[in-house]
Short mmCIF file of C-alpha atoms in Angstrom, two decimals:
data_model
loop_
_atom_site.label_atom_id
_atom_site.label_comp_id
_atom_site.label_asym_id
_atom_site.label_seq_id
_atom_site.Cartn_x
_atom_site.Cartn_y
_atom_site.Cartn_z
CA UNK A 176 -11.85 -49.57 -85.60
CA UNK A 177 -14.53 -47.60 -83.79
CA UNK A 178 -17.87 -49.25 -82.94
CA UNK A 179 -20.94 -47.00 -83.07
CA UNK A 180 -24.49 -47.82 -81.97
CA UNK A 181 -27.12 -48.05 -84.71
CA UNK A 182 -30.00 -45.74 -83.79
CA UNK A 183 -33.46 -47.36 -83.51
CA UNK A 184 -36.40 -45.97 -85.48
CA UNK A 185 -39.56 -46.37 -83.44
CA UNK A 186 -41.33 -43.30 -84.84
CA UNK A 187 -42.83 -44.94 -87.98
CA UNK A 188 -44.16 -47.80 -85.87
CA UNK A 189 -45.89 -45.35 -83.54
CA UNK A 190 -47.42 -43.50 -86.47
CA UNK A 191 -48.75 -46.75 -87.92
CA UNK A 192 -50.17 -47.73 -84.54
CA UNK A 193 -51.93 -44.38 -84.19
CA UNK A 194 -53.38 -44.67 -87.71
CA UNK A 195 -54.79 -48.16 -87.03
CA UNK A 196 -56.25 -46.96 -83.71
CA UNK A 197 -57.98 -44.04 -85.44
CA UNK A 198 -59.44 -46.36 -88.08
CA UNK A 199 -60.76 -48.75 -85.43
CA UNK A 200 -62.32 -45.90 -83.45
CA UNK A 201 -63.90 -44.48 -86.62
CA UNK A 202 -65.35 -47.87 -87.54
CA UNK A 203 -66.74 -48.38 -84.03
CA UNK A 204 -68.37 -44.93 -84.10
CA UNK A 205 -69.87 -45.56 -87.56
CA UNK A 206 -71.22 -48.95 -86.51
CA UNK A 207 -72.68 -47.38 -83.38
CA UNK A 208 -74.35 -44.64 -85.40
CA UNK A 209 -75.81 -47.22 -87.81
CA UNK A 210 -77.16 -49.30 -84.93
CA UNK A 211 -78.71 -46.21 -83.32
CA UNK A 212 -80.20 -45.18 -86.66
CA UNK A 213 -81.53 -48.70 -87.17
CA UNK A 214 -83.26 -48.76 -83.79
CA UNK A 215 -84.56 -45.22 -84.26
CA UNK A 216 -86.04 -45.99 -87.66
CA UNK A 217 -87.59 -49.19 -86.31
CA UNK A 218 -89.19 -47.22 -83.46
CA UNK A 219 -90.79 -44.82 -85.96
CA UNK A 220 -92.21 -47.69 -88.01
CA UNK A 221 -93.48 -49.53 -84.93
CA UNK A 222 -95.20 -46.36 -83.70
CA UNK A 223 -96.93 -45.81 -87.04
CA UNK A 224 -98.18 -49.41 -87.21
CA UNK A 225 -99.20 -49.37 -83.53
CA UNK A 226 -101.23 -46.20 -84.00
CA UNK A 227 -103.15 -47.65 -86.94
CA UNK A 228 -103.71 -50.96 -85.16
CA UNK A 229 -105.11 -49.12 -82.14
CA UNK A 230 -107.57 -47.23 -84.37
CA UNK A 231 -108.58 -50.32 -86.32
CA UNK A 232 -109.14 -52.50 -83.23
CA UNK A 233 -110.73 -49.74 -81.12
CA UNK A 234 -108.18 -50.19 -78.30
CA UNK A 235 -107.69 -47.81 -75.38
CA UNK A 236 -103.88 -48.19 -75.53
CA UNK A 237 -101.32 -48.62 -78.29
CA UNK A 238 -100.48 -52.31 -78.86
CA UNK A 239 -96.86 -53.47 -78.82
CA UNK A 240 -95.31 -53.79 -82.29
CA UNK A 241 -92.04 -55.56 -83.10
CA UNK A 242 -90.20 -55.83 -86.42
CA UNK A 243 -88.26 -59.03 -87.00
CA UNK A 244 -85.03 -59.41 -88.95
CA UNK A 245 -81.87 -57.35 -89.23
CA UNK A 246 -81.20 -54.80 -90.35
CA UNK A 247 -84.33 -52.72 -90.17
CA UNK A 248 -82.81 -49.99 -92.39
CA UNK A 249 -82.29 -52.46 -95.22
CA UNK A 250 -85.95 -53.45 -94.99
CA UNK A 251 -87.07 -49.82 -94.70
CA UNK A 252 -85.19 -48.79 -97.84
CA UNK A 253 -86.94 -51.53 -99.81
CA UNK A 254 -90.28 -50.71 -98.15
CA UNK A 255 -90.86 -54.39 -97.44
CA UNK A 256 -90.67 -56.10 -94.04
CA UNK A 257 -90.50 -59.85 -93.67
CA UNK A 258 -92.08 -60.33 -90.26
CA UNK A 259 -93.97 -57.97 -87.92
CA UNK A 260 -95.82 -58.89 -84.72
CA UNK A 261 -98.56 -56.98 -82.87
CA UNK A 262 -99.59 -57.76 -79.27
CA UNK A 263 -102.45 -56.19 -77.33
CA UNK A 264 -103.31 -57.13 -73.74
CA UNK A 265 -106.30 -56.47 -71.51
CA UNK A 266 -108.74 -56.10 -74.42
CA UNK A 267 -112.33 -56.03 -73.05
CA UNK A 268 -115.25 -57.69 -74.85
CA UNK A 269 -118.66 -57.18 -73.20
CA UNK A 270 -118.76 -57.56 -69.38
CA UNK A 271 -117.46 -61.10 -68.99
CA UNK A 272 -114.31 -61.17 -71.10
CA UNK A 273 -112.16 -58.31 -69.84
CA UNK A 274 -108.59 -59.54 -70.23
CA UNK A 275 -108.35 -60.85 -73.77
CA UNK A 276 -104.95 -60.93 -75.43
CA UNK A 277 -104.59 -60.43 -79.17
CA UNK A 278 -101.49 -61.70 -80.97
CA UNK A 279 -100.92 -61.02 -84.68
CA UNK A 280 -98.16 -62.31 -86.96
CA UNK A 281 -97.81 -60.35 -90.21
CA UNK A 282 -95.61 -61.51 -93.07
CA UNK A 283 -94.49 -59.63 -96.18
CA UNK A 284 -95.53 -56.18 -94.96
CA UNK A 285 -95.34 -53.17 -97.30
CA UNK A 286 -94.81 -49.61 -96.05
CA UNK A 287 -93.03 -47.07 -98.35
CA UNK A 288 -90.05 -45.38 -96.69
CA UNK A 289 -91.05 -41.89 -97.90
CA UNK A 290 -94.49 -42.12 -96.30
CA UNK A 291 -92.97 -43.54 -93.14
CA UNK A 292 -90.43 -40.72 -92.74
CA UNK A 293 -92.90 -37.95 -93.56
CA UNK A 294 -95.53 -39.36 -91.22
CA UNK A 295 -98.04 -39.52 -94.08
CA UNK A 296 -98.36 -43.32 -94.00
CA UNK A 297 -102.06 -44.03 -94.56
CA UNK A 298 -102.15 -47.78 -94.89
CA UNK A 299 -99.95 -50.83 -94.49
CA UNK A 300 -100.42 -53.73 -96.89
CA UNK A 301 -99.84 -57.26 -95.63
CA UNK A 302 -99.66 -60.39 -97.75
CA UNK A 303 -100.38 -62.87 -94.94
CA UNK A 304 -101.78 -62.50 -91.40
CA UNK A 305 -102.13 -65.06 -88.63
CA UNK A 306 -104.33 -63.82 -85.80
CA UNK A 307 -104.92 -65.28 -82.36
CA UNK A 308 -107.25 -64.25 -79.52
CA UNK A 309 -106.46 -65.66 -76.08
CA UNK A 310 -109.00 -66.05 -73.28
CA UNK A 311 -107.37 -66.24 -69.85
CA UNK A 312 -108.49 -68.39 -66.93
CA UNK A 313 -109.71 -65.30 -65.04
CA UNK A 314 -112.22 -64.59 -67.83
CA UNK A 315 -113.33 -68.23 -67.85
CA UNK A 316 -113.89 -67.90 -64.09
CA UNK A 317 -116.15 -64.88 -64.72
CA UNK A 318 -118.08 -66.78 -67.38
CA UNK A 319 -118.69 -69.68 -65.00
CA UNK A 320 -119.70 -67.22 -62.25
CA UNK A 321 -122.66 -66.17 -64.44
CA UNK A 322 -124.16 -69.66 -64.03
CA UNK A 323 -127.66 -69.94 -62.54
CA UNK A 324 -126.52 -72.75 -60.24
CA UNK A 325 -125.40 -71.20 -56.93
CA UNK A 326 -122.86 -73.95 -56.26
CA UNK A 327 -121.27 -73.44 -59.69
CA UNK A 328 -121.27 -69.65 -59.19
CA UNK A 329 -119.17 -70.13 -56.07
CA UNK A 330 -116.32 -71.67 -58.07
CA UNK A 331 -112.99 -69.86 -57.71
CA UNK A 332 -109.34 -70.29 -58.68
CA UNK A 333 -110.01 -71.61 -62.18
CA UNK A 334 -107.01 -73.19 -63.91
CA UNK A 335 -106.68 -74.42 -67.49
CA UNK A 336 -104.36 -77.12 -68.84
CA UNK A 337 -104.10 -78.94 -72.17
CA UNK A 338 -104.80 -82.68 -72.32
CA UNK A 339 -105.18 -85.06 -75.21
CA UNK A 340 -108.67 -85.69 -76.50
CA UNK A 341 -108.12 -89.32 -75.55
CA UNK A 342 -107.59 -88.34 -71.89
CA UNK A 343 -110.84 -86.36 -72.05
CA UNK A 344 -112.79 -89.47 -73.01
CA UNK A 345 -111.24 -91.98 -70.60
CA UNK A 346 -109.20 -91.90 -67.41
CA UNK A 347 -105.65 -93.16 -68.11
CA UNK A 348 -105.71 -94.99 -64.76
CA UNK A 349 -108.64 -97.13 -65.92
CA UNK A 350 -107.05 -98.30 -69.19
CA UNK A 351 -105.44 -101.62 -69.93
CA UNK A 352 -101.90 -101.58 -71.33
CA UNK A 353 -103.27 -102.12 -74.84
CA UNK A 354 -105.81 -99.31 -74.42
CA UNK A 355 -103.08 -96.99 -73.11
CA UNK A 356 -100.85 -97.71 -76.11
CA UNK A 357 -103.75 -97.05 -78.47
CA UNK A 358 -104.57 -93.78 -76.65
CA UNK A 359 -100.95 -92.62 -76.88
CA UNK A 360 -100.86 -93.33 -80.63
CA UNK A 361 -104.10 -91.43 -81.11
CA UNK A 362 -102.80 -88.50 -79.04
CA UNK A 363 -99.66 -88.24 -81.20
CA UNK A 364 -101.85 -88.12 -84.31
CA UNK A 365 -103.88 -85.16 -83.02
CA UNK A 366 -103.41 -81.97 -85.02
CA UNK A 367 -104.35 -78.34 -84.48
CA UNK A 368 -107.95 -78.08 -85.66
CA UNK A 369 -111.44 -77.10 -84.52
CA UNK A 370 -111.36 -79.18 -81.32
CA UNK A 371 -108.89 -79.55 -78.45
CA UNK A 372 -108.81 -81.34 -75.12
CA UNK A 373 -108.81 -79.29 -71.92
CA UNK A 374 -108.76 -79.87 -68.19
CA UNK A 375 -110.44 -77.04 -66.30
CA UNK A 376 -110.04 -77.20 -62.54
CA UNK A 377 -111.45 -74.97 -59.81
CA UNK A 378 -112.05 -74.75 -56.10
CA UNK A 379 -115.59 -75.30 -54.82
CA UNK A 380 -117.11 -75.72 -51.36
CA UNK A 381 -118.79 -79.10 -50.83
CA UNK A 382 -120.30 -79.63 -47.40
CA UNK A 383 -117.99 -77.06 -45.88
CA UNK A 384 -114.93 -78.81 -47.34
CA UNK A 385 -112.70 -77.00 -49.85
CA UNK A 386 -112.72 -79.31 -52.86
CA UNK A 387 -110.86 -79.33 -56.16
CA UNK A 388 -113.21 -80.02 -59.06
CA UNK A 389 -111.53 -80.96 -62.35
CA UNK A 390 -113.57 -81.19 -65.53
CA UNK A 391 -112.15 -82.91 -68.61
CA UNK A 392 -113.81 -81.78 -71.82
CA UNK A 393 -113.54 -80.70 -75.43
CA UNK A 394 -113.11 -77.09 -76.52
CA UNK A 395 -114.79 -76.65 -79.91
CA UNK A 396 -114.81 -73.83 -82.45
CA UNK A 397 -118.44 -72.89 -83.13
CA UNK A 398 -120.26 -70.01 -84.84
CA UNK A 399 -117.41 -67.88 -86.08
CA UNK A 400 -114.85 -67.32 -83.32
CA UNK A 401 -116.93 -68.65 -80.43
CA UNK A 402 -115.52 -71.44 -78.26
CA UNK A 403 -117.70 -73.95 -76.44
CA UNK A 404 -116.66 -76.31 -73.65
CA UNK A 405 -118.38 -79.69 -73.42
CA UNK A 406 -117.50 -81.67 -70.26
CA UNK A 407 -116.89 -85.40 -70.62
CA UNK A 408 -115.82 -86.50 -67.13
CA UNK A 409 -115.39 -84.95 -63.70
CA UNK A 410 -113.04 -85.68 -60.81
CA UNK A 411 -113.31 -84.43 -57.22
CA UNK A 412 -110.49 -84.26 -54.71
CA UNK A 413 -110.37 -83.15 -51.07
CA UNK A 414 -108.89 -84.20 -47.73
CA UNK A 415 -111.97 -86.27 -46.81
CA UNK A 416 -112.91 -87.99 -50.08
CA UNK A 417 -109.50 -88.27 -51.69
CA UNK A 418 -110.03 -88.50 -55.44
CA UNK A 419 -113.50 -89.60 -56.45
CA UNK A 420 -116.37 -89.19 -58.91
CA UNK A 421 -119.82 -87.74 -58.44
CA UNK A 422 -122.95 -89.94 -58.29
CA UNK A 423 -124.33 -90.40 -61.83
CA UNK A 424 -127.36 -88.10 -61.45
CA UNK A 425 -125.32 -85.32 -59.86
CA UNK A 426 -122.51 -85.87 -62.36
CA UNK A 427 -124.89 -85.21 -65.29
CA UNK A 428 -126.25 -82.05 -63.65
CA UNK A 429 -122.77 -80.62 -62.98
CA UNK A 430 -121.63 -81.39 -66.53
CA UNK A 431 -124.64 -79.54 -67.86
CA UNK A 432 -123.92 -76.56 -65.59
CA UNK A 433 -120.26 -76.44 -66.68
CA UNK A 434 -121.12 -76.48 -70.39
CA UNK A 435 -120.35 -72.92 -71.47
CA UNK A 436 -119.66 -70.84 -74.59
CA UNK A 437 -117.21 -67.94 -74.85
CA UNK A 438 -117.53 -65.24 -77.49
CA UNK A 439 -114.26 -63.27 -77.91
CA UNK A 440 -115.70 -61.38 -80.86
CA UNK A 441 -114.31 -61.27 -84.36
CA UNK A 442 -110.67 -61.97 -85.01
CA UNK A 443 -108.63 -58.95 -86.19
CA UNK A 444 -108.28 -58.12 -89.90
CA UNK A 445 -111.33 -60.27 -90.74
CA UNK A 446 -109.17 -63.32 -90.10
CA UNK A 447 -111.15 -66.53 -90.64
CA UNK A 448 -111.08 -68.73 -87.51
CA UNK A 449 -109.66 -72.17 -88.27
CA UNK A 450 -108.55 -73.70 -84.97
CA UNK A 451 -108.76 -73.68 -81.19
CA UNK A 452 -105.82 -74.41 -78.91
CA UNK A 453 -105.32 -74.96 -75.18
CA UNK A 454 -102.23 -73.82 -73.30
CA UNK A 455 -101.62 -73.54 -69.57
CA UNK A 456 -103.98 -70.82 -68.32
CA UNK A 457 -105.29 -69.92 -71.79
CA UNK A 458 -107.91 -70.92 -74.36
CA UNK A 459 -107.22 -69.58 -77.86
CA UNK A 460 -108.91 -69.25 -81.21
CA UNK A 461 -106.75 -68.56 -84.25
CA UNK A 462 -106.99 -68.16 -87.98
CA UNK A 463 -105.38 -66.69 -91.08
CA UNK A 464 -106.07 -64.10 -93.78
CA UNK A 465 -104.30 -62.92 -96.93
CA UNK A 466 -103.95 -59.57 -98.70
CA UNK A 467 -104.92 -57.46 -95.71
CA UNK A 468 -104.73 -53.65 -95.45
CA UNK A 469 -104.04 -52.10 -92.04
CA UNK A 470 -105.50 -48.60 -91.78
CA UNK A 471 -107.43 -48.85 -95.02
CA UNK A 472 -111.05 -47.85 -95.06
#
């Protein structure tokens, strides 16, 4: 009996392998093209919205626009976008406020795809807008520098930090344990509204000694979008005095001199101001509006 070798058949396996490889490559290419198309379409939309925002706000540069959610193409086909943000920096208002930042959150935005593609988009309808104008510490420094008091005008290196309204009223180091517990409970109950606690510190020359002056006060929303700062207590700190307070008569005079009001102008889209907030380096006024038209006359 003669034994013969059974021939192997690798060819079909190779053909199947090549077919699978081609399918994978095709899918990767298609996905890549869709991603590129998605980003490209988003860029067109963002440009159109940015251009209209620049015109409506009277800005010198186009603001940054970002569309949230994925995919953009799915939103574009429907003509409705869930979440769009607009950010503008370095917005000047009068001579004092030169570095304002404007942040806008838009929800349920409507922009027909046909108008977007053709470039004939005239207006963008928005169901809900939340607007925020931020005043930086450098602008607060300029506002203080306008003071009639020469010592106050010499203030530099202004910093801003949030504190609870309880810490504005009393020094935590002077409280009893019961008073501290009560202050902590009250601080936790504070909500975002028309007042907020702030600590504004700066460097000032006192008797030739570089001194840190920290003013604890309340930022209040007044007269539209204006923000006023009302000092409550002051602390001084330098290498000679350590940490101390001013004499009562001088303390009252400095508080009066540091009482200032900032006017960042109207909020965008006729947003109604509803709250002030304090973040490190920034004082903000914010508000909301509904059924807004961007680019409409």
